[in-house]
Amino acid sequence: MRLTKPTLFTNIPVTCEERDLPGNLFNQLMKDDPSTVKGAETLMLGEMLTLPQNFGNIFLGETFSSYISVHNDSNQVVKDILVKADLQTSSQRLNLSASSAAVAELKPDCCIDDVIHHEVKEIGTHILVCAVSYTTQTGEKMYFRKFFKFQVLKPLDVKTKFYNAESDLSSVTDEVFLEAQIQNITTSPMFMEKVSLEPSMMYSVAELNTVDTVGKSESTFGARTYLQPMDTRQYLYCLKPKQEFAEKAGVIKGVTVIGKLDIVWKTNLGERGRLQTSQLQRMAPGYGDVRLSLETIPDTVNLEEPFDITCKITNCSSERTMDLVLEMCNTNSIHWCGVSGRQLGKLHPSSSLHLALTLLSSVQGLQSVSGLRLTDTFLKRTYEYDDIAQVCVVSSGVKQS
């Protein structure tokens, strides 16, 4: 028998107006019904609990509990009784018996009881196999099995999206934003006890699911974190590479492990469930052989007035030294100040250099900084960098805020 929490008893209120033919009969019957709430007889919810009438649904992440009883229906004493309970899934067979020792004897009308527990970690068909072996008084060894088949369903639908926020400020490392969409696909509401992100060793994480009001942190979902059937909730997290991995994180290639989601919920009468996703992976942005990023740039500049920016050039190659030449190409709105075609010197593998540049804009509005070219003289290869950043250009008569 599966052990589950009871449910609150519900009844269907039947009432009518006093001028109708039954008069006050229905109302009086509801008042006399012991399952109704006194003073609120027309409510469907009662004060009594109902034991489960069937196996019910079991969901991934919940704990499956079952009561096993072996009863001696005969009038003879049997010996060496061994009860074994296994759970067969699509991929493995698990032994759930609390003890593997045999019981010396079992008298008539006596029983052997056992309660087993198992946290369900697979969806699909599960078969509980209960095997009993014993020896009769004549010394004959007997054996029989019983099978109990049930389905494990998926309680939540989890979808994730990654957003790469490449930083332009030297004080802030490159950030990754993770959006997790969690949908309740069961038929009953859930209380979301915890939804957290356990980051990998390379990252630290900040949860963006609370707001600070009057010095107190409150959930963006309100005080009651219930998730109704088929409802979806979105959680947001910000991950930053740790200081010791900051440089490596900027040039890493291929798939990067971010971490995993840990989700804990409760259903009717506090039945607890927990799910952990597999390691979440995102494809790190590719920077090629040479990466150019902006360290400093003003938000607003005056029309036809020079302003300064600071660039960071990184050799993303782990083996090859580069000899770089910088060329600055003017666009319709952006004009570079200085000598184009100057030598930057040799840049060793995984190293970087900072470069201060001056430019001006001849057009008002939001202008894109473009026109930088880096040439590796060793390979005769040119790298083009356009739309590096954007700057707001205003008339010199406009006061900058």
Short mmCIF file of C-alpha atoms in Angstrom, two decimals:
data_model
loop_
_atom_site.label_atom_id
_atom_site.label_comp_id
_atom_site.label_asym_id
_atom_site.label_seq_id
_atom_site.Cartn_x
_atom_site.Cartn_y
_atom_site.Cartn_z
CA MET A 1 0.00 0.00 0.00
CA ARG A 2 1.37 3.40 -0.91
CA LEU A 3 1.71 5.77 2.02
CA THR A 4 0.56 9.28 1.16
CA LYS A 5 -0.81 12.29 2.97
CA PRO A 6 -4.58 12.40 3.42
CA THR A 7 -6.69 15.02 1.70
CA LEU A 8 -9.25 17.42 3.07
CA PHE A 9 -12.77 16.06 2.72
CA THR A 10 -15.00 17.96 0.33
CA ASN A 11 -18.74 17.76 -0.09
CA ILE A 12 -21.18 19.24 -2.57
CA PRO A 13 -23.55 21.66 -0.82
CA VAL A 14 -27.19 21.31 -1.87
CA THR A 15 -29.43 24.16 -0.76
CA CYS A 16 -32.52 26.06 -1.81
CA GLU A 17 -34.57 29.04 -0.76
CA GLU A 18 -37.08 28.64 2.07
CA ARG A 19 -40.03 29.35 -0.24
CA ASP A 20 -39.09 26.38 -2.45
CA LEU A 21 -40.83 23.03 -2.01
CA PRO A 22 -38.17 21.38 0.27
CA GLY A 23 -38.29 24.39 2.54
CA ASN A 24 -35.50 24.29 5.12
CA LEU A 25 -34.85 20.54 4.72
CA PHE A 26 -31.57 20.81 2.73
CA ASN A 27 -30.15 23.47 5.04
CA GLN A 28 -30.92 21.38 8.10
CA LEU A 29 -29.32 18.28 6.55
CA MET A 30 -26.13 20.21 5.90
CA LYS A 31 -26.07 21.51 9.47
CA ASP A 32 -26.45 17.95 10.77
CA ASP A 33 -23.69 16.64 8.49
CA PRO A 34 -20.58 16.09 10.67
CA SER A 35 -18.25 16.74 7.74
CA THR A 36 -19.32 20.36 7.23
CA VAL A 37 -17.87 23.40 8.95
CA LYS A 38 -20.28 24.76 11.53
CA GLY A 39 -21.52 28.18 10.50
CA ALA A 40 -20.15 27.70 6.97
CA GLU A 41 -22.07 24.69 5.76
CA THR A 42 -22.26 25.94 2.17
CA LEU A 43 -18.49 25.74 1.77
CA MET A 44 -17.24 22.66 -0.06
CA LEU A 45 -14.18 22.33 2.21
CA GLY A 46 -14.72 20.34 5.38
CA GLU A 47 -12.79 19.75 8.61
CA MET A 48 -12.28 16.01 8.12
CA LEU A 49 -9.44 14.21 6.38
CA THR A 50 -9.88 11.49 3.77
CA LEU A 51 -7.49 8.60 3.41
CA PRO A 52 -6.30 7.96 -0.16
CA GLN A 53 -8.71 5.74 -2.09
CA ASN A 54 -6.28 4.89 -4.91
CA PHE A 55 -2.61 4.99 -5.77
CA GLY A 56 -2.78 8.59 -6.99
CA ASN A 57 -0.11 10.42 -8.95
CA ILE A 58 3.56 10.44 -8.08
CA PHE A 59 5.86 13.04 -9.54
CA LEU A 60 9.55 13.25 -10.24
CA GLY A 61 11.41 14.59 -7.20
CA GLU A 62 8.88 13.35 -4.64
CA THR A 63 9.52 10.58 -2.11
CA PHE A 64 7.75 7.30 -2.84
CA SER A 65 6.73 5.55 0.40
CA SER A 66 5.09 2.14 0.61
CA TYR A 67 3.90 -0.18 3.36
CA ILE A 68 4.63 -3.88 2.77
CA SER A 69 2.99 -6.59 4.87
CA VAL A 70 3.56 -10.35 4.60
CA HIS A 71 0.83 -12.25 6.44
CA ASN A 72 0.79 -15.97 7.27
CA ASP A 73 -2.70 -17.09 6.23
CA SER A 74 -2.02 -20.79 6.91
CA ASN A 75 -2.26 -22.76 10.16
CA GLN A 76 1.41 -23.77 10.03
CA VAL A 77 4.57 -22.09 11.22
CA VAL A 78 6.95 -21.17 8.41
CA LYS A 79 10.66 -20.50 8.80
CA ASP A 80 13.47 -18.49 7.24
CA ILE A 81 11.22 -15.83 5.77
CA LEU A 82 13.05 -13.37 3.55
CA VAL A 83 11.20 -10.33 2.19
CA LYS A 84 12.87 -8.35 -0.57
CA ALA A 85 11.55 -5.19 -2.23
CA ASP A 86 13.13 -3.92 -5.47
CA LEU A 87 12.19 -0.98 -7.64
CA GLN A 88 12.70 -1.55 -11.34
CA THR A 89 13.05 1.54 -13.52
CA SER A 90 13.86 1.89 -17.18
CA SER A 91 17.58 2.12 -16.43
CA GLN A 92 18.27 0.37 -13.12
CA ARG A 93 17.03 -1.92 -10.38
CA LEU A 94 17.18 -0.61 -6.81
CA ASN A 95 16.97 -2.59 -3.57
CA LEU A 96 14.68 -0.78 -1.12
CA SER A 97 14.56 -3.35 1.68
CA ALA A 98 15.61 -1.98 5.04
CA SER A 99 17.13 -5.31 6.11
CA SER A 100 18.50 -8.29 4.20
CA ALA A 101 18.36 -10.67 7.15
CA ALA A 102 15.82 -13.50 7.18
CA VAL A 103 13.16 -13.81 9.91
CA ALA A 104 13.55 -17.05 11.84
CA GLU A 105 9.85 -17.99 11.89
CA LEU A 106 6.37 -16.65 11.27
CA LYS A 107 3.45 -18.08 13.22
CA PRO A 108 -0.11 -18.37 11.84
CA ASP A 109 -2.03 -15.08 11.65
CA CYS A 110 1.16 -13.13 12.22
CA CYS A 111 2.78 -10.75 9.79
CA ILE A 112 6.06 -9.09 8.87
CA ASP A 113 5.78 -5.37 8.18
CA ASP A 114 8.17 -3.03 6.44
CA VAL A 115 8.04 0.57 5.23
CA ILE A 116 10.24 1.61 2.32
CA HIS A 117 11.14 5.07 1.04
CA HIS A 118 12.69 6.18 -2.22
CA GLU A 119 13.26 9.60 -3.76
CA VAL A 120 12.07 9.29 -7.34
CA LYS A 121 14.72 10.47 -9.81
CA GLU A 122 13.40 9.09 -13.11
CA ILE A 123 10.20 9.60 -15.05
CA GLY A 124 8.32 6.81 -16.80
CA THR A 125 7.25 3.33 -15.77
CA HIS A 126 8.32 1.98 -12.37
CA ILE A 127 7.66 -1.52 -11.09
CA LEU A 128 7.80 -2.40 -7.40
CA VAL A 129 8.83 -6.06 -7.14
CA CYS A 130 8.08 -7.72 -3.80
CA ALA A 131 9.65 -11.18 -3.45
CA VAL A 132 9.08 -13.55 -0.52
CA SER A 133 10.93 -16.79 0.15
CA TYR A 134 10.30 -19.14 3.09
CA THR A 135 10.61 -22.76 4.23
CA THR A 136 7.64 -24.94 5.17
CA GLN A 137 7.50 -27.37 8.08
CA THR A 138 8.35 -30.20 5.71
CA GLY A 139 11.54 -28.38 4.65
CA GLU A 140 10.27 -27.38 1.24
CA LYS A 141 11.55 -24.03 0.02
CA MET A 142 8.83 -21.78 -1.39
CA TYR A 143 9.06 -18.54 -3.32
CA PHE A 144 6.60 -16.05 -4.83
CA ARG A 145 6.60 -12.52 -6.17
CA LYS A 146 4.12 -9.68 -6.65
CA PHE A 147 4.42 -6.73 -9.01
CA PHE A 148 3.03 -3.23 -8.57
CA LYS A 149 3.32 -1.00 -11.62
CA PHE A 150 3.02 2.79 -11.55
CA GLN A 151 3.94 5.82 -13.63
CA VAL A 152 6.15 8.70 -12.51
CA LEU A 153 5.07 11.99 -14.05
CA LYS A 154 6.91 15.23 -14.71
CA PRO A 155 5.80 17.98 -12.28
CA LEU A 156 7.59 21.00 -13.74
CA ASP A 157 8.60 22.25 -17.15
CA VAL A 158 11.89 24.16 -16.88
CA LYS A 159 13.26 26.30 -19.71
CA THR A 160 16.43 28.40 -19.53
CA LYS A 161 17.79 31.31 -21.57
CA PHE A 162 21.24 32.87 -21.41
CA TYR A 163 22.11 36.49 -22.09
CA ASN A 164 25.75 37.55 -22.42
CA ALA A 165 26.40 41.05 -21.10
CA GLU A 166 29.91 41.97 -22.15
CA SER A 167 31.07 44.75 -19.87
CA ASP A 168 32.80 47.87 -21.07
CA LEU A 169 33.97 48.97 -17.63
CA SER A 170 37.23 47.76 -16.16
CA SER A 171 35.76 47.49 -12.68
CA VAL A 172 33.14 44.98 -13.76
CA THR A 173 33.86 41.60 -15.33
CA ASP A 174 31.78 40.04 -18.09
CA GLU A 175 28.37 38.98 -16.79
CA VAL A 176 25.99 36.22 -17.78
CA PHE A 177 22.26 36.56 -17.08
CA LEU A 178 20.22 33.38 -16.71
CA GLU A 179 16.44 33.43 -17.08
CA ALA A 180 14.69 30.30 -15.78
CA GLN A 181 11.03 29.75 -16.72
CA ILE A 182 9.31 27.26 -14.41
CA GLN A 183 5.81 25.99 -15.24
CA ASN A 184 3.59 23.90 -12.97
CA ILE A 185 2.24 21.12 -15.21
CA THR A 186 0.44 19.22 -12.43
CA THR A 187 -3.27 19.53 -11.61
CA SER A 188 -2.81 21.07 -8.15
CA PRO A 189 -1.17 24.26 -6.85
CA MET A 190 2.39 24.25 -5.55
CA PHE A 191 4.10 26.24 -2.85
CA MET A 192 7.52 27.18 -4.21
CA GLU A 193 9.76 26.86 -1.16
CA LYS A 194 13.08 27.51 -2.90
CA VAL A 195 14.38 28.15 -6.40
CA SER A 196 18.12 28.76 -6.35
CA LEU A 197 21.06 28.52 -8.71
CA GLU A 198 24.14 26.63 -7.57
CA PRO A 199 26.95 28.11 -9.70
CA SER A 200 29.98 26.25 -10.96
CA MET A 201 33.39 26.90 -9.42
CA MET A 202 34.15 29.62 -11.98
CA TYR A 203 31.18 31.87 -11.15
CA SER A 204 29.53 33.71 -8.29
CA VAL A 205 25.78 34.30 -8.50
CA ALA A 206 23.40 37.08 -7.48
CA GLU A 207 19.64 36.44 -7.37
CA LEU A 208 17.53 39.17 -8.98
CA ASN A 209 14.17 37.94 -7.68
CA THR A 210 13.79 40.31 -4.73
CA VAL A 211 13.30 44.04 -4.29
CA ASP A 212 14.42 46.15 -1.33
CA THR A 213 11.67 48.26 0.20
CA VAL A 214 12.33 50.27 3.36
CA GLY A 215 15.38 48.19 4.20
CA LYS A 216 13.47 44.93 3.81
CA SER A 217 13.96 42.43 1.02
CA GLU A 218 10.71 41.17 -0.53
CA SER A 219 10.09 38.61 -3.24
CA THR A 220 9.03 39.96 -6.61
CA PHE A 221 6.26 37.33 -6.58
CA GLY A 222 4.67 38.61 -3.38
CA ALA A 223 4.32 37.13 0.09
CA ARG A 224 2.50 33.99 -1.11
CA THR A 225 4.70 32.10 -3.53
CA TYR A 226 2.04 29.74 -4.88
CA LEU A 227 2.19 28.46 -8.43
CA GLN A 228 -1.21 27.50 -9.81
CA PRO A 229 -1.63 24.65 -12.35
CA MET A 230 -0.22 25.58 -15.80
CA ASP A 231 1.09 28.89 -14.47
CA THR A 232 4.65 29.97 -15.31
CA ARG A 233 7.08 31.94 -13.22
CA GLN A 234 10.33 33.54 -14.38
CA TYR A 235 13.45 33.71 -12.22
CA LEU A 236 16.51 35.80 -13.06
CA TYR A 237 20.12 35.34 -11.95
CA CYS A 238 23.32 37.26 -12.66
CA LEU A 239 26.59 35.31 -12.81
CA LYS A 240 30.02 36.90 -12.70
CA PRO A 241 33.34 35.13 -13.19
CA LYS A 242 35.38 34.97 -9.99
CA GLN A 243 38.46 37.14 -9.85
CA GLU A 244 40.87 34.27 -10.36
CA PHE A 245 38.96 33.18 -13.49
CA ALA A 246 38.07 36.64 -14.83
CA GLU A 247 40.77 36.75 -17.47
CA LYS A 248 40.21 33.12 -18.49
CA ALA A 249 36.45 33.61 -18.67
CA GLY A 250 36.90 36.42 -21.16
CA VAL A 251 38.76 34.32 -23.69
CA ILE A 252 37.38 30.84 -22.99
CA LYS A 253 36.13 29.00 -26.04
CA GLY A 254 33.50 26.32 -26.46
CA VAL A 255 30.86 25.30 -23.93
CA THR A 256 31.01 26.75 -20.43
CA VAL A 257 29.33 25.08 -17.44
CA ILE A 258 27.27 27.65 -15.53
CA GLY A 259 25.74 25.61 -12.70
CA LYS A 260 22.46 23.88 -11.88
CA LEU A 261 19.04 24.88 -10.59
CA ASP A 262 17.78 23.56 -7.25
CA ILE A 263 13.97 23.63 -6.97
CA VAL A 264 12.04 22.71 -3.81
CA TRP A 265 8.24 22.78 -3.56
CA LYS A 266 5.39 21.55 -1.37
CA THR A 267 1.96 20.28 -2.38
CA ASN A 268 -1.18 19.36 -0.43
CA LEU A 269 -0.58 19.07 3.33
CA GLY A 270 3.12 19.74 2.98
CA GLU A 271 4.27 16.87 0.76
CA ARG A 272 7.74 17.89 -0.33
CA GLY A 273 9.38 17.54 -3.72
CA ARG A 274 12.81 18.49 -4.97
CA LEU A 275 14.39 18.68 -8.41
CA GLN A 276 17.91 19.48 -9.48
CA THR A 277 18.58 20.13 -13.14
CA SER A 278 21.62 18.78 -14.89
CA GLN A 279 24.56 21.13 -15.32
CA LEU A 280 23.43 24.10 -17.40
CA GLN A 281 25.76 24.92 -20.26
CA ARG A 282 26.01 27.92 -22.51
CA MET A 283 28.08 28.54 -25.60
CA ALA A 284 30.63 31.20 -24.69
CA PRO A 285 30.92 34.06 -27.18
CA GLY A 286 33.81 33.60 -29.60
CA TYR A 287 36.34 36.41 -29.73
CA GLY A 288 38.61 35.03 -32.45
CA ASP A 289 42.35 35.47 -32.18
CA VAL A 290 42.26 39.06 -30.96
CA ARG A 291 39.68 40.61 -28.66
CA LEU A 292 39.13 44.36 -28.48
CA SER A 293 36.96 45.72 -25.68
CA LEU A 294 36.31 49.20 -24.30
CA GLU A 295 37.42 49.98 -20.77
CA THR A 296 36.24 53.59 -20.53
CA ILE A 297 34.06 55.79 -22.74
CA PRO A 298 31.90 58.82 -21.88
CA ASP A 299 28.13 58.51 -22.17
CA THR A 300 27.62 61.97 -23.69
CA VAL A 301 30.04 64.17 -25.67
CA ASN A 302 29.87 67.56 -27.37
CA LEU A 303 29.62 67.94 -31.13
CA GLU A 304 33.00 68.40 -32.88
CA GLU A 305 34.89 68.28 -29.58
CA PRO A 306 37.55 65.58 -29.01
CA PHE A 307 36.93 62.95 -26.32
CA ASP A 308 39.04 60.07 -25.04
CA ILE A 309 38.38 56.34 -24.83
CA THR A 310 40.47 53.48 -23.46
CA CYS A 311 40.63 50.16 -25.27
CA LYS A 312 41.88 46.79 -24.11
CA ILE A 313 43.43 44.46 -26.69
CA THR A 314 43.81 40.79 -25.71
CA ASN A 315 45.70 38.04 -27.52
CA CYS A 316 43.23 35.13 -27.24
CA SER A 317 45.71 32.64 -28.69
CA SER A 318 47.36 30.33 -26.19
CA GLU A 319 50.42 29.65 -28.34
CA ARG A 320 51.14 32.43 -30.85
CA THR A 321 52.75 35.83 -30.30
CA MET A 322 51.36 38.67 -32.43
CA ASP A 323 52.97 41.80 -33.83
CA LEU A 324 50.13 44.30 -34.16
CA VAL A 325 49.62 47.46 -36.19
CA LEU A 326 46.68 49.80 -35.46
CA GLU A 327 44.82 51.57 -38.25
CA MET A 328 42.05 54.10 -37.62
CA CYS A 329 39.48 54.58 -40.41
CA ASN A 330 37.09 57.54 -40.32
CA THR A 331 33.37 57.03 -40.89
CA ASN A 332 30.67 59.51 -41.92
CA SER A 333 30.25 60.66 -38.32
CA ILE A 334 33.30 59.45 -36.36
CA HIS A 335 36.76 60.97 -36.94
CA TRP A 336 39.86 59.61 -35.23
CA CYS A 337 42.61 61.90 -33.95
CA GLY A 338 46.21 60.74 -34.14
CA VAL A 339 48.49 58.73 -36.37
CA SER A 340 47.02 55.71 -38.16
CA GLY A 341 49.20 52.73 -38.92
CA ARG A 342 51.30 52.89 -35.76
CA GLN A 343 53.09 49.88 -34.35
CA LEU A 344 51.74 48.46 -31.09
CA GLY A 345 54.57 45.96 -30.70
CA LYS A 346 54.51 42.30 -29.81
CA LEU A 347 51.63 40.85 -27.79
CA HIS A 348 52.35 37.53 -26.12
CA PRO A 349 49.75 34.69 -25.80
CA SER A 350 46.90 35.34 -23.32
CA SER A 351 48.28 38.80 -22.53
CA SER A 352 46.72 42.21 -23.10
CA LEU A 353 47.54 45.89 -23.45
CA HIS A 354 45.63 49.12 -22.81
CA LEU A 355 45.40 51.79 -25.45
CA ALA A 356 44.19 55.40 -25.09
CA LEU A 357 42.58 56.89 -28.22
CA THR A 358 41.07 60.27 -29.10
CA LEU A 359 38.20 60.90 -31.53
CA LEU A 360 35.39 63.33 -32.28
CA SER A 361 31.97 63.22 -33.90
CA SER A 362 30.70 65.55 -36.61
CA VAL A 363 27.06 64.39 -36.38
CA GLN A 364 24.63 64.76 -33.50
CA GLY A 365 22.61 61.92 -32.01
CA LEU A 366 23.48 58.38 -30.98
CA GLN A 367 26.63 57.51 -32.91
CA SER A 368 28.40 54.17 -33.22
CA VAL A 369 32.16 54.02 -32.63
CA SER A 370 33.64 52.15 -35.61
CA GLY A 371 36.64 52.01 -37.86
CA LEU A 372 39.42 50.31 -35.87
CA ARG A 373 41.63 47.80 -37.69
CA LEU A 374 44.33 45.57 -36.17
CA THR A 375 46.82 43.83 -38.47
CA ASP A 376 49.03 40.95 -37.37
CA THR A 377 52.23 41.44 -39.40
CA PHE A 378 53.34 37.85 -38.77
CA LEU A 379 50.34 36.30 -40.54
CA LYS A 380 49.39 39.36 -42.63
CA ARG A 381 45.89 39.05 -41.19
CA THR A 382 43.62 42.06 -40.51
CA TYR A 383 40.90 42.14 -37.82
CA GLU A 384 38.08 44.69 -38.24
CA TYR A 385 36.21 46.20 -35.27
CA ASP A 386 33.03 48.13 -35.97
CA ASP A 387 30.11 49.08 -33.72
CA ILE A 388 32.36 48.78 -30.67
CA ALA A 389 30.16 51.07 -28.59
CA GLN A 390 27.70 53.93 -28.88
CA VAL A 391 27.97 57.49 -27.64
CA CYS A 392 25.40 60.29 -27.45
CA VAL A 393 26.58 63.42 -29.30
CA VAL A 394 24.90 66.72 -28.35
CA SER A 395 25.39 70.33 -29.44
CA SER A 396 27.99 72.21 -27.44
CA GLY A 397 25.24 74.57 -26.31
CA VAL A 398 23.34 71.73 -24.60
CA LYS A 399 24.25 71.25 -20.94
CA GLN A 400 25.23 67.64 -20.14
CA SER A 401 23.54 66.13 -17.08
#
